[in-house]
mmCIF file of C-alpha atoms in Angstrom:
data_model
loop_
_atom_site.group_PDB
_atom_site.id
_atom_site.type_symbol
_atom_site.label_atom_id
_atom_site.label_comp_id
_atom_site.label_asym_id
_atom_site.label_seq_id
_atom_site.Cartn_x
_atom_site.Cartn_y
_atom_site.Cartn_z
ATOM 1 C CA UNK A 15 6.502 -20.469 -31.646
ATOM 2 C CA UNK A 16 9.760 -18.898 -32.152
ATOM 3 C CA UNK A 17 12.577 -19.749 -31.485
ATOM 4 C CA UNK A 18 14.635 -17.766 -29.189
ATOM 5 C CA UNK A 19 18.058 -16.525 -29.849
ATOM 6 C CA UNK A 20 20.324 -14.827 -27.321
ATOM 7 C CA UNK A 21 22.961 -12.493 -28.291
ATOM 8 C CA UNK A 22 25.781 -11.635 -25.862
ATOM 9 C CA UNK A 23 28.840 -9.089 -26.763
ATOM 10 C CA UNK A 24 29.395 -5.994 -25.431
ATOM 11 C CA UNK A 25 29.669 -4.197 -28.358
ATOM 12 C CA UNK A 26 26.813 -2.839 -28.715
ATOM 13 C CA UNK A 27 26.332 -2.407 -31.990
ATOM 14 C CA UNK A 28 27.121 -5.207 -33.081
ATOM 15 C CA UNK A 29 24.879 -6.601 -31.135
ATOM 16 C CA UNK A 30 21.804 -4.251 -32.781
ATOM 17 C CA UNK A 31 23.315 -5.266 -36.003
ATOM 18 C CA UNK A 32 22.906 -8.965 -35.221
ATOM 19 C CA UNK A 33 19.119 -8.317 -33.906
ATOM 20 C CA UNK A 34 17.665 -6.442 -37.086
ATOM 21 C CA UNK A 35 19.694 -9.695 -39.375
ATOM 22 C CA UNK A 36 17.639 -12.021 -37.144
ATOM 23 C CA UNK A 37 13.945 -10.190 -36.420
ATOM 24 C CA UNK A 38 13.906 -10.460 -40.089
ATOM 25 C CA UNK A 39 14.251 -14.407 -40.453
ATOM 26 C CA UNK A 40 11.627 -14.978 -37.841
ATOM 27 C CA UNK A 41 13.797 -15.328 -34.618
ATOM 28 C CA UNK A 42 12.546 -13.980 -31.224
ATOM 29 C CA UNK A 43 15.549 -12.143 -29.874
ATOM 30 C CA UNK A 44 17.578 -10.984 -26.717
ATOM 31 C CA UNK A 45 20.518 -9.041 -25.673
ATOM 32 C CA UNK A 46 22.920 -9.002 -23.150
ATOM 33 C CA UNK A 47 25.722 -7.079 -23.561
ATOM 34 C CA UNK A 48 28.231 -9.170 -20.695
ATOM 35 C CA UNK A 49 28.404 -13.112 -20.148
ATOM 36 C CA UNK A 50 26.830 -11.927 -16.353
ATOM 37 C CA UNK A 51 23.707 -10.610 -17.632
ATOM 38 C CA UNK A 52 23.536 -13.150 -20.550
ATOM 39 C CA UNK A 53 23.530 -15.707 -18.067
ATOM 40 C CA UNK A 54 20.982 -14.538 -15.613
ATOM 41 C CA UNK A 55 18.920 -14.308 -18.634
ATOM 42 C CA UNK A 56 19.619 -18.099 -19.831
ATOM 43 C CA UNK A 57 18.452 -18.795 -16.614
ATOM 44 C CA UNK A 58 15.048 -17.400 -16.862
ATOM 45 C CA UNK A 59 14.356 -18.051 -20.538
ATOM 46 C CA UNK A 60 13.659 -20.807 -22.832
ATOM 47 C CA UNK A 61 16.723 -20.224 -25.534
ATOM 48 C CA UNK A 62 17.444 -22.169 -28.288
ATOM 49 C CA UNK A 63 20.721 -20.670 -29.588
ATOM 50 C CA UNK A 64 23.481 -18.571 -27.479
ATOM 51 C CA UNK A 65 25.623 -16.039 -29.834
ATOM 52 C CA UNK A 66 28.493 -15.245 -27.479
ATOM 53 C CA UNK A 67 31.734 -13.266 -27.531
ATOM 54 C CA UNK A 68 34.991 -14.588 -26.587
ATOM 55 C CA UNK A 69 36.053 -11.426 -24.975
ATOM 56 C CA UNK A 70 33.540 -9.496 -22.750
ATOM 57 C CA UNK A 71 34.324 -8.002 -19.311
ATOM 58 C CA UNK A 72 33.405 -9.539 -16.066
ATOM 59 C CA UNK A 73 32.424 -12.859 -17.592
ATOM 60 C CA UNK A 74 33.896 -14.114 -20.746
ATOM 61 C CA UNK A 75 31.879 -16.060 -23.562
ATOM 62 C CA UNK A 76 33.395 -19.360 -22.637
ATOM 63 C CA UNK A 77 32.832 -19.117 -19.220
ATOM 64 C CA UNK A 78 29.154 -17.785 -20.012
ATOM 65 C CA UNK A 79 28.737 -21.529 -21.905
ATOM 66 C CA UNK A 80 30.090 -23.631 -19.951
ATOM 67 C CA UNK A 81 28.036 -22.129 -16.655
ATOM 68 C CA UNK A 82 24.969 -22.383 -19.233
ATOM 69 C CA UNK A 83 25.125 -25.529 -20.767
ATOM 70 C CA UNK A 84 25.168 -26.832 -16.579
ATOM 71 C CA UNK A 85 21.735 -24.751 -15.859
ATOM 72 C CA UNK A 86 20.209 -26.534 -19.485
ATOM 73 C CA UNK A 87 22.462 -27.832 -22.466
ATOM 74 C CA UNK A 88 19.836 -28.003 -25.151
ATOM 75 C CA UNK A 89 20.701 -24.672 -27.339
ATOM 76 C CA UNK A 90 22.716 -24.241 -29.592
ATOM 77 C CA UNK A 91 26.219 -22.243 -28.809
ATOM 78 C CA UNK A 92 27.754 -20.289 -31.173
ATOM 79 C CA UNK A 93 31.348 -18.444 -30.713
ATOM 80 C CA UNK A 94 31.809 -14.676 -32.519
ATOM 81 C CA UNK A 95 36.137 -14.109 -32.303
ATOM 82 C CA UNK A 96 38.235 -11.638 -32.676
ATOM 83 C CA UNK A 97 41.864 -11.589 -33.996
ATOM 84 C CA UNK A 98 44.223 -13.420 -31.899
ATOM 85 C CA UNK A 99 41.443 -15.474 -30.425
ATOM 86 C CA UNK A 100 42.242 -18.609 -32.440
ATOM 87 C CA UNK A 101 43.648 -21.055 -29.817
ATOM 88 C CA UNK A 102 40.028 -19.981 -27.419
ATOM 89 C CA UNK A 103 38.198 -20.817 -30.824
ATOM 90 C CA UNK A 104 40.011 -23.943 -30.687
ATOM 91 C CA UNK A 105 39.147 -24.694 -26.834
ATOM 92 C CA UNK A 106 35.441 -23.549 -27.844
ATOM 93 C CA UNK A 107 35.018 -26.168 -30.374
ATOM 94 C CA UNK A 108 36.484 -28.920 -27.940
ATOM 95 C CA UNK A 109 33.661 -27.497 -25.537
ATOM 96 C CA UNK A 110 31.472 -28.891 -28.079
ATOM 97 C CA UNK A 111 30.219 -25.013 -29.179
ATOM 98 C CA UNK A 112 28.436 -25.703 -32.520
ATOM 99 C CA UNK A 113 30.539 -23.586 -34.373
ATOM 100 C CA UNK A 114 32.488 -19.741 -34.480
ATOM 101 C CA UNK A 115 32.706 -16.586 -36.438
ATOM 102 C CA UNK A 116 35.785 -14.191 -36.870
ATOM 103 C CA UNK A 117 35.028 -10.513 -36.539
ATOM 104 C CA UNK A 118 34.330 -8.703 -38.319
ATOM 105 C CA UNK A 119 31.115 -10.926 -38.966
ATOM 106 C CA UNK A 120 29.658 -12.070 -42.170
ATOM 107 C CA UNK A 121 25.606 -11.424 -41.066
ATOM 108 C CA UNK A 122 24.991 -13.524 -43.970
ATOM 109 C CA UNK A 123 27.147 -16.450 -43.086
ATOM 110 C CA UNK A 124 25.522 -16.313 -38.833
ATOM 111 C CA UNK A 125 22.477 -16.586 -40.427
ATOM 112 C CA UNK A 126 23.089 -19.367 -41.822
ATOM 113 C CA UNK A 127 25.038 -20.819 -39.041
ATOM 114 C CA UNK A 128 21.522 -19.703 -36.859
ATOM 115 C CA UNK A 129 19.715 -22.160 -38.896
ATOM 116 C CA UNK A 130 22.130 -24.855 -39.135
ATOM 117 C CA UNK A 131 21.858 -24.636 -35.384
ATOM 118 C CA UNK A 132 18.111 -24.377 -34.989
ATOM 119 C CA UNK A 133 17.520 -27.275 -37.588
ATOM 120 C CA UNK A 134 19.812 -29.978 -35.762
ATOM 121 C CA UNK A 135 18.730 -29.042 -32.244
ATOM 122 C CA UNK A 136 15.512 -29.464 -33.389
ATOM 123 C CA UNK A 137 16.044 -32.703 -34.616
ATOM 124 C CA UNK A 138 18.293 -33.827 -31.828
ATOM 125 C CA UNK A 139 14.683 -32.719 -29.514
ATOM 126 C CA UNK A 140 12.636 -34.483 -31.902
ATOM 127 C CA UNK A 141 15.459 -37.756 -31.647
ATOM 128 C CA UNK A 142 15.245 -36.747 -28.021
ATOM 129 C CA UNK A 143 11.600 -37.194 -27.975
ATOM 130 C CA UNK A 144 10.786 -39.625 -30.294
ATOM 131 C CA UNK A 145 13.285 -41.684 -27.624
ATOM 132 C CA UNK A 146 11.668 -41.035 -24.357
ATOM 133 C CA UNK A 147 8.327 -41.859 -26.439
ATOM 134 C CA UNK A 148 10.485 -45.527 -26.974
ATOM 135 C CA UNK A 149 11.114 -45.450 -23.551
ATOM 136 C CA UNK A 150 7.754 -44.519 -22.302
ATOM 137 C CA UNK A 151 6.480 -47.753 -24.677
ATOM 138 C CA UNK A 152 8.826 -49.795 -23.519
ATOM 139 C CA UNK A 153 7.775 -49.340 -19.990
ATOM 140 C CA UNK A 154 4.276 -49.086 -20.721
ATOM 141 C CA UNK A 155 4.821 -52.496 -22.403
ATOM 142 C CA UNK A 156 6.868 -54.223 -19.773
ATOM 143 C CA UNK A 157 3.666 -53.485 -17.304
ATOM 144 C CA UNK A 158 1.529 -54.479 -19.368
ATOM 145 C CA UNK A 159 3.291 -57.673 -20.089
ATOM 146 C CA UNK A 160 3.818 -58.783 -16.381
ATOM 147 C CA UNK A 161 0.256 -57.709 -15.629
ATOM 148 C CA UNK A 162 -1.122 -60.417 -18.196
ATOM 149 C CA UNK A 163 1.837 -62.808 -16.788
ATOM 150 C CA UNK A 164 0.139 -62.087 -13.191
ATOM 151 C CA UNK A 165 -3.257 -62.532 -14.714
ATOM 152 C CA UNK A 166 -2.377 -65.489 -16.076
ATOM 153 C CA UNK A 167 -0.535 -66.817 -12.966
ATOM 154 C CA UNK A 168 -4.123 -65.587 -11.303
ATOM 155 C CA UNK A 169 -6.161 -68.016 -13.995
ATOM 156 C CA UNK A 170 -3.639 -70.960 -14.057
ATOM 157 C CA UNK A 171 -4.610 -71.230 -10.356
ATOM 158 C CA UNK A 172 -7.700 -71.300 -10.481
ATOM 159 C CA UNK A 173 -8.057 -73.654 -13.686
ATOM 160 C CA UNK A 174 -5.763 -76.493 -11.213
ATOM 161 C CA UNK A 175 -8.342 -76.058 -9.023
ATOM 162 C CA UNK A 176 -11.478 -77.178 -10.957
ATOM 163 C CA UNK A 177 -12.226 -80.407 -10.489
ATOM 164 C CA UNK A 178 -12.589 -81.640 -14.083
ATOM 165 C CA UNK A 179 -9.945 -81.869 -16.713
ATOM 166 C CA UNK A 180 -10.243 -79.105 -19.122
ATOM 167 C CA UNK A 181 -8.221 -79.245 -22.544
ATOM 168 C CA UNK A 182 -7.267 -77.315 -25.135
ATOM 169 C CA UNK A 183 -6.575 -78.544 -28.441
ATOM 170 C CA UNK A 184 -5.901 -77.900 -31.783
ATOM 171 C CA UNK A 185 -7.244 -78.544 -34.942
ATOM 172 C CA UNK A 186 -5.585 -81.504 -35.754
ATOM 173 C CA UNK A 187 -7.258 -81.885 -32.168
ATOM 174 C CA UNK A 188 -3.501 -82.673 -30.688
ATOM 175 C CA UNK A 189 -3.146 -80.908 -26.574
ATOM 176 C CA UNK A 190 -1.933 -77.642 -26.431
ATOM 177 C CA UNK A 191 -2.787 -77.218 -22.795
ATOM 178 C CA UNK A 192 -4.127 -79.201 -19.357
ATOM 179 C CA UNK A 193 -5.011 -78.228 -16.116
ATOM 180 C CA UNK A 194 -3.307 -80.003 -13.543
ATOM 181 C CA UNK A 195 -6.617 -82.536 -12.385
ATOM 182 C CA UNK A 196 -6.314 -83.459 -16.192
ATOM 183 C CA UNK A 197 -2.157 -85.354 -15.597
ATOM 184 C CA UNK A 198 -3.811 -86.759 -12.290
ATOM 185 C CA UNK A 199 -6.858 -87.807 -13.752
ATOM 186 C CA UNK A 200 -4.746 -89.654 -16.304
ATOM 187 C CA UNK A 201 -1.493 -90.504 -14.055
ATOM 188 C CA UNK A 202 0.846 -88.341 -17.040
ATOM 189 C CA UNK A 203 2.780 -85.756 -16.889
ATOM 190 C CA UNK A 204 3.023 -82.867 -20.025
ATOM 191 C CA UNK A 205 5.832 -83.577 -21.869
ATOM 192 C CA UNK A 206 4.275 -87.031 -22.219
ATOM 193 C CA UNK A 207 1.051 -86.512 -24.140
ATOM 194 C CA UNK A 208 1.717 -82.689 -25.010
ATOM 195 C CA UNK A 209 0.622 -83.024 -29.052
ATOM 196 C CA UNK A 210 -0.972 -86.532 -28.968
ATOM 197 C CA UNK A 211 -4.065 -86.471 -30.587
ATOM 198 C CA UNK A 212 -6.887 -86.281 -28.050
ATOM 199 C CA UNK A 213 -7.869 -90.051 -29.132
ATOM 200 C CA UNK A 214 -4.760 -91.598 -28.372
ATOM 201 C CA UNK A 215 -5.004 -90.191 -24.612
ATOM 202 C CA UNK A 216 -7.964 -91.026 -23.817
ATOM 203 C CA UNK A 217 -7.320 -95.175 -25.615
ATOM 204 C CA UNK A 218 -10.596 -94.092 -27.733
ATOM 205 C CA UNK A 219 -11.421 -96.465 -30.600
ATOM 206 C CA UNK A 220 -15.179 -94.650 -31.031
ATOM 207 C CA UNK A 221 -14.942 -92.974 -33.842
ATOM 208 C CA UNK A 222 -18.129 -90.954 -33.230
ATOM 209 C CA UNK A 223 -16.224 -89.535 -30.637
ATOM 210 C CA UNK A 224 -13.577 -87.666 -33.216
ATOM 211 C CA UNK A 225 -15.590 -87.459 -35.348
ATOM 212 C CA UNK A 226 -18.021 -85.345 -33.252
ATOM 213 C CA UNK A 227 -15.069 -83.089 -32.399
ATOM 214 C CA UNK A 228 -13.880 -82.716 -35.666
ATOM 215 C CA UNK A 229 -17.741 -81.078 -36.431
ATOM 216 C CA UNK A 230 -17.318 -78.879 -33.920
ATOM 217 C CA UNK A 231 -14.471 -76.838 -35.935
ATOM 218 C CA UNK A 232 -15.820 -73.258 -37.385
ATOM 219 C CA UNK A 233 -19.183 -73.677 -35.704
ATOM 220 C CA UNK A 234 -21.440 -72.157 -32.336
ATOM 221 C CA UNK A 235 -22.360 -75.706 -31.467
ATOM 222 C CA UNK A 236 -21.751 -77.610 -27.818
ATOM 223 C CA UNK A 237 -20.808 -81.442 -27.610
ATOM 224 C CA UNK A 238 -22.507 -82.225 -24.259
ATOM 225 C CA UNK A 239 -22.547 -85.511 -22.276
ATOM 226 C CA UNK A 240 -21.097 -87.236 -24.185
ATOM 227 C CA UNK A 241 -19.879 -90.790 -21.872
ATOM 228 C CA UNK A 242 -16.872 -92.245 -23.111
ATOM 229 C CA UNK A 243 -15.627 -95.937 -21.273
ATOM 230 C CA UNK A 244 -11.767 -95.294 -20.762
ATOM 231 C CA UNK A 245 -9.816 -98.756 -19.828
ATOM 232 C CA UNK A 246 -6.022 -98.242 -18.986
ATOM 233 C CA UNK A 247 -3.580 -100.323 -16.987
ATOM 234 C CA UNK A 248 -2.882 -97.488 -14.599
ATOM 235 C CA UNK A 249 -6.261 -96.000 -13.624
ATOM 236 C CA UNK A 250 -8.670 -99.448 -14.765
ATOM 237 C CA UNK A 251 -12.067 -99.072 -16.022
ATOM 238 C CA UNK A 252 -13.004 -95.058 -15.661
ATOM 239 C CA UNK A 253 -16.021 -93.666 -17.052
ATOM 240 C CA UNK A 254 -16.104 -90.236 -18.514
ATOM 241 C CA UNK A 255 -18.909 -87.693 -19.715
ATOM 242 C CA UNK A 256 -17.038 -85.195 -21.874
ATOM 243 C CA UNK A 257 -18.234 -81.928 -22.431
ATOM 244 C CA UNK A 258 -16.625 -79.546 -26.247
ATOM 245 C CA UNK A 259 -16.834 -76.539 -28.081
ATOM 246 C CA UNK A 260 -14.877 -74.902 -30.617
ATOM 247 C CA UNK A 261 -12.838 -71.232 -29.607
ATOM 248 C CA UNK A 262 -11.424 -68.637 -31.901
ATOM 249 C CA UNK A 263 -7.963 -67.185 -30.411
ATOM 250 C CA UNK A 264 -6.252 -64.279 -31.828
ATOM 251 C CA UNK A 265 -3.065 -64.801 -32.675
ATOM 252 C CA UNK A 266 -1.701 -60.476 -32.451
ATOM 253 C CA UNK A 267 1.798 -61.340 -34.446
ATOM 254 C CA UNK A 268 -0.040 -63.181 -37.199
ATOM 255 C CA UNK A 269 -2.825 -61.362 -37.367
ATOM 256 C CA UNK A 270 -5.216 -64.157 -37.230
ATOM 257 C CA UNK A 271 -6.940 -66.145 -35.788
ATOM 258 C CA UNK A 272 -6.091 -69.615 -34.936
ATOM 259 C CA UNK A 273 -9.686 -72.408 -34.179
ATOM 260 C CA UNK A 274 -9.215 -73.990 -31.069
ATOM 261 C CA UNK A 275 -11.142 -76.367 -28.838
ATOM 262 C CA UNK A 276 -11.947 -76.889 -25.402
ATOM 263 C CA UNK A 277 -12.804 -79.700 -23.829
ATOM 264 C CA UNK A 278 -14.379 -80.813 -20.307
ATOM 265 C CA UNK A 279 -13.585 -84.137 -19.119
ATOM 266 C CA UNK A 280 -15.934 -85.431 -16.161
ATOM 267 C CA UNK A 281 -14.963 -88.138 -14.281
ATOM 268 C CA UNK A 282 -18.245 -89.797 -13.219
ATOM 269 C CA UNK A 283 -17.118 -93.704 -12.521
ATOM 270 C CA UNK A 284 -18.214 -93.552 -8.603
ATOM 271 C CA UNK A 285 -20.788 -91.501 -9.546
ATOM 272 C CA UNK A 286 -22.401 -94.054 -12.366
ATOM 273 C CA UNK A 287 -21.735 -96.848 -9.574
ATOM 274 C CA UNK A 288 -23.433 -95.119 -6.805
ATOM 275 C CA UNK A 289 -26.648 -94.570 -9.060
ATOM 276 C CA UNK A 290 -26.282 -98.692 -10.515
ATOM 277 C CA UNK A 291 -26.208 -99.471 -6.786
ATOM 278 C CA UNK A 292 -29.220 -96.682 -6.106
ATOM 279 C CA UNK A 293 -31.041 -98.730 -8.938
ATOM 280 C CA UNK A 294 -30.172 -102.023 -7.644
ATOM 281 C CA UNK A 295 -31.679 -101.436 -4.418
ATOM 282 C CA UNK A 296 -34.855 -99.654 -5.882
ATOM 283 C CA UNK A 297 -35.406 -102.563 -8.094
ATOM 284 C CA UNK A 298 -34.843 -105.449 -5.003
ATOM 285 C CA UNK A 299 -36.717 -102.603 -2.876
ATOM 286 C CA UNK A 300 -39.695 -103.092 -5.340
ATOM 287 C CA UNK A 301 -39.972 -107.117 -5.936
ATOM 288 C CA UNK A 302 -39.419 -107.282 -2.236
ATOM 289 C CA UNK A 303 -42.318 -105.047 -1.937
ATOM 290 C CA UNK A 304 -44.415 -106.655 -5.026
ATOM 291 C CA UNK A 305 -43.923 -110.053 -3.487
ATOM 292 C CA UNK A 306 -44.765 -109.944 0.018
ATOM 293 C CA UNK A 307 -47.510 -107.253 -0.095
ATOM 294 C CA UNK A 308 -49.039 -110.209 -1.975
ATOM 295 C CA UNK A 309 -48.420 -112.787 0.311
ATOM 296 C CA UNK A 310 -50.279 -110.253 2.983
ATOM 297 C CA UNK A 311 -53.175 -108.850 1.208
ATOM 298 C CA UNK A 312 -54.804 -111.755 -0.329
ATOM 299 C CA UNK A 313 -55.811 -113.441 3.516
ATOM 300 C CA UNK A 314 -55.973 -109.432 4.703
ATOM 301 C CA UNK A 315 -58.809 -109.187 2.688
ATOM 302 C CA UNK A 316 -60.346 -112.761 3.313
ATOM 303 C CA UNK A 317 -60.253 -111.875 6.869
ATOM 304 C CA UNK A 318 -61.996 -108.673 6.323
ATOM 305 C CA UNK A 319 -65.052 -110.246 4.487
ATOM 306 C CA UNK A 320 -65.152 -112.431 7.291
ATOM 307 C CA UNK A 321 -65.398 -109.624 9.537
ATOM 308 C CA UNK A 322 -68.270 -108.456 7.577
ATOM 309 C CA UNK A 323 -70.358 -110.999 8.056
ATOM 310 C CA UNK A 324 -69.784 -111.953 11.760
ATOM 311 C CA UNK A 325 -70.879 -107.695 12.321
ATOM 312 C CA UNK A 326 -73.907 -108.644 10.100
ATOM 313 C CA UNK A 327 -75.124 -111.195 12.120
ATOM 314 C CA UNK A 328 -77.576 -111.007 14.567
ATOM 315 C CA UNK A 329 -76.792 -113.728 16.943
ATOM 316 C CA UNK A 330 -73.217 -111.016 18.554
ATOM 317 C CA UNK A 331 -74.609 -108.756 21.497
ATOM 318 C CA UNK A 332 -73.368 -105.209 21.218
ATOM 319 C CA UNK A 333 -69.554 -105.986 23.714
ATOM 320 C CA UNK A 334 -68.557 -108.462 21.116
ATOM 321 C CA UNK A 335 -69.624 -106.291 17.569
ATOM 322 C CA UNK A 336 -67.799 -103.882 19.430
ATOM 323 C CA UNK A 337 -64.465 -105.713 19.070
ATOM 324 C CA UNK A 338 -65.012 -106.734 16.259
ATOM 325 C CA UNK A 339 -65.455 -103.439 14.841
ATOM 326 C CA UNK A 340 -61.567 -103.245 16.318
ATOM 327 C CA UNK A 341 -61.038 -106.431 14.411
ATOM 328 C CA UNK A 342 -62.030 -104.302 11.229
ATOM 329 C CA UNK A 343 -60.106 -101.397 12.106
ATOM 330 C CA UNK A 344 -56.625 -103.078 12.652
ATOM 331 C CA UNK A 345 -57.517 -105.339 9.417
ATOM 332 C CA UNK A 346 -57.817 -102.266 7.695
ATOM 333 C CA UNK A 347 -54.423 -99.953 8.440
ATOM 334 C CA UNK A 348 -53.113 -103.640 7.664
ATOM 335 C CA UNK A 349 -54.507 -103.376 4.185
ATOM 336 C CA UNK A 350 -53.795 -99.230 3.769
ATOM 337 C CA UNK A 351 -50.005 -99.963 5.301
ATOM 338 C CA UNK A 352 -49.608 -102.691 2.071
ATOM 339 C CA UNK A 353 -50.930 -100.352 -0.438
ATOM 340 C CA UNK A 354 -49.319 -97.631 0.791
ATOM 341 C CA UNK A 355 -45.379 -99.404 0.278
ATOM 342 C CA UNK A 356 -46.993 -100.646 -3.444
ATOM 343 C CA UNK A 357 -46.896 -96.750 -4.169
ATOM 344 C CA UNK A 358 -44.280 -95.327 -2.023
ATOM 345 C CA UNK A 359 -46.721 -93.302 0.175
ATOM 346 C CA UNK A 360 -45.195 -95.235 3.322
ATOM 347 C CA UNK A 361 -41.563 -94.028 2.633
ATOM 348 C CA UNK A 362 -42.261 -90.690 1.656
ATOM 349 C CA UNK A 363 -44.427 -89.786 5.060
ATOM 350 C CA UNK A 364 -41.512 -91.622 6.953
ATOM 351 C CA UNK A 365 -38.812 -89.304 5.226
ATOM 352 C CA UNK A 366 -41.121 -86.684 5.970
ATOM 353 C CA UNK A 367 -41.749 -87.657 10.304
#
């Protein structure tokens, strides 16, 4: 896109000469013959440089430039002065006019001034554009950081509601982060344990645990269902089930990947105690059933044998045989009940009912 220069002077011949030379240099040139006309053109067009005579009818060059600057300050102002306009030229410089020339002007010098002015404004525009880019980039970074912070708070809130203890360890197996459940479970505070080794935190003398955690680094392996017995003055004896796996975390500033390890600790003390109680109750039940059923099944079996003998006897009438058959049915029900108790079928049928 060509740079546009506006030439404003009431001397038409001078305007034509300036336009002709600037056209040769590749500029797009517009001409106005007084300040009012020049200002109107400036309002409606993009202008990169304005060359204006100070003395013009209607509106002088300084007044026009001041009004142009109020509309859009992004242009190069150059003043042409006549003899006796020295004081006005000084005023022009104070108004941030780029340069001024005395009449009769040197076209070569004028073109050089325009070139320098255009170069300056291009640099200024580039700087302004870069400044805007940096401001936009800073705004986007701030918005991104705020979003990340909101997401982190949201994630932390979710993590803190997880009933298991979550720990992040560094490559030396030292604590870097933990959720609220961890501090509540171990009745401690971050400043007391942050940076401590996992072995010290868990009071673990079991070297197998530390060895297994160390071996996870650099692999995709997962440590699952590792049961650890824990003893402390605050919590007493606890039983933990531990799951762990290695993580790779990208560090943007250093452009390196840092190895970390995620450890999940579940307190299964109450569950283990409940399971042990259930196992003990089951064992007592089995012993009870075996003992009592043995004492019941033996006489019941003998009674069944005698019933069969009675039924085979020919000395009984039909009514007596019917009563004995009823006794045999009841005896068989007792035998089935005992056998079901031994196999567990009785409890299953009772639960279904």
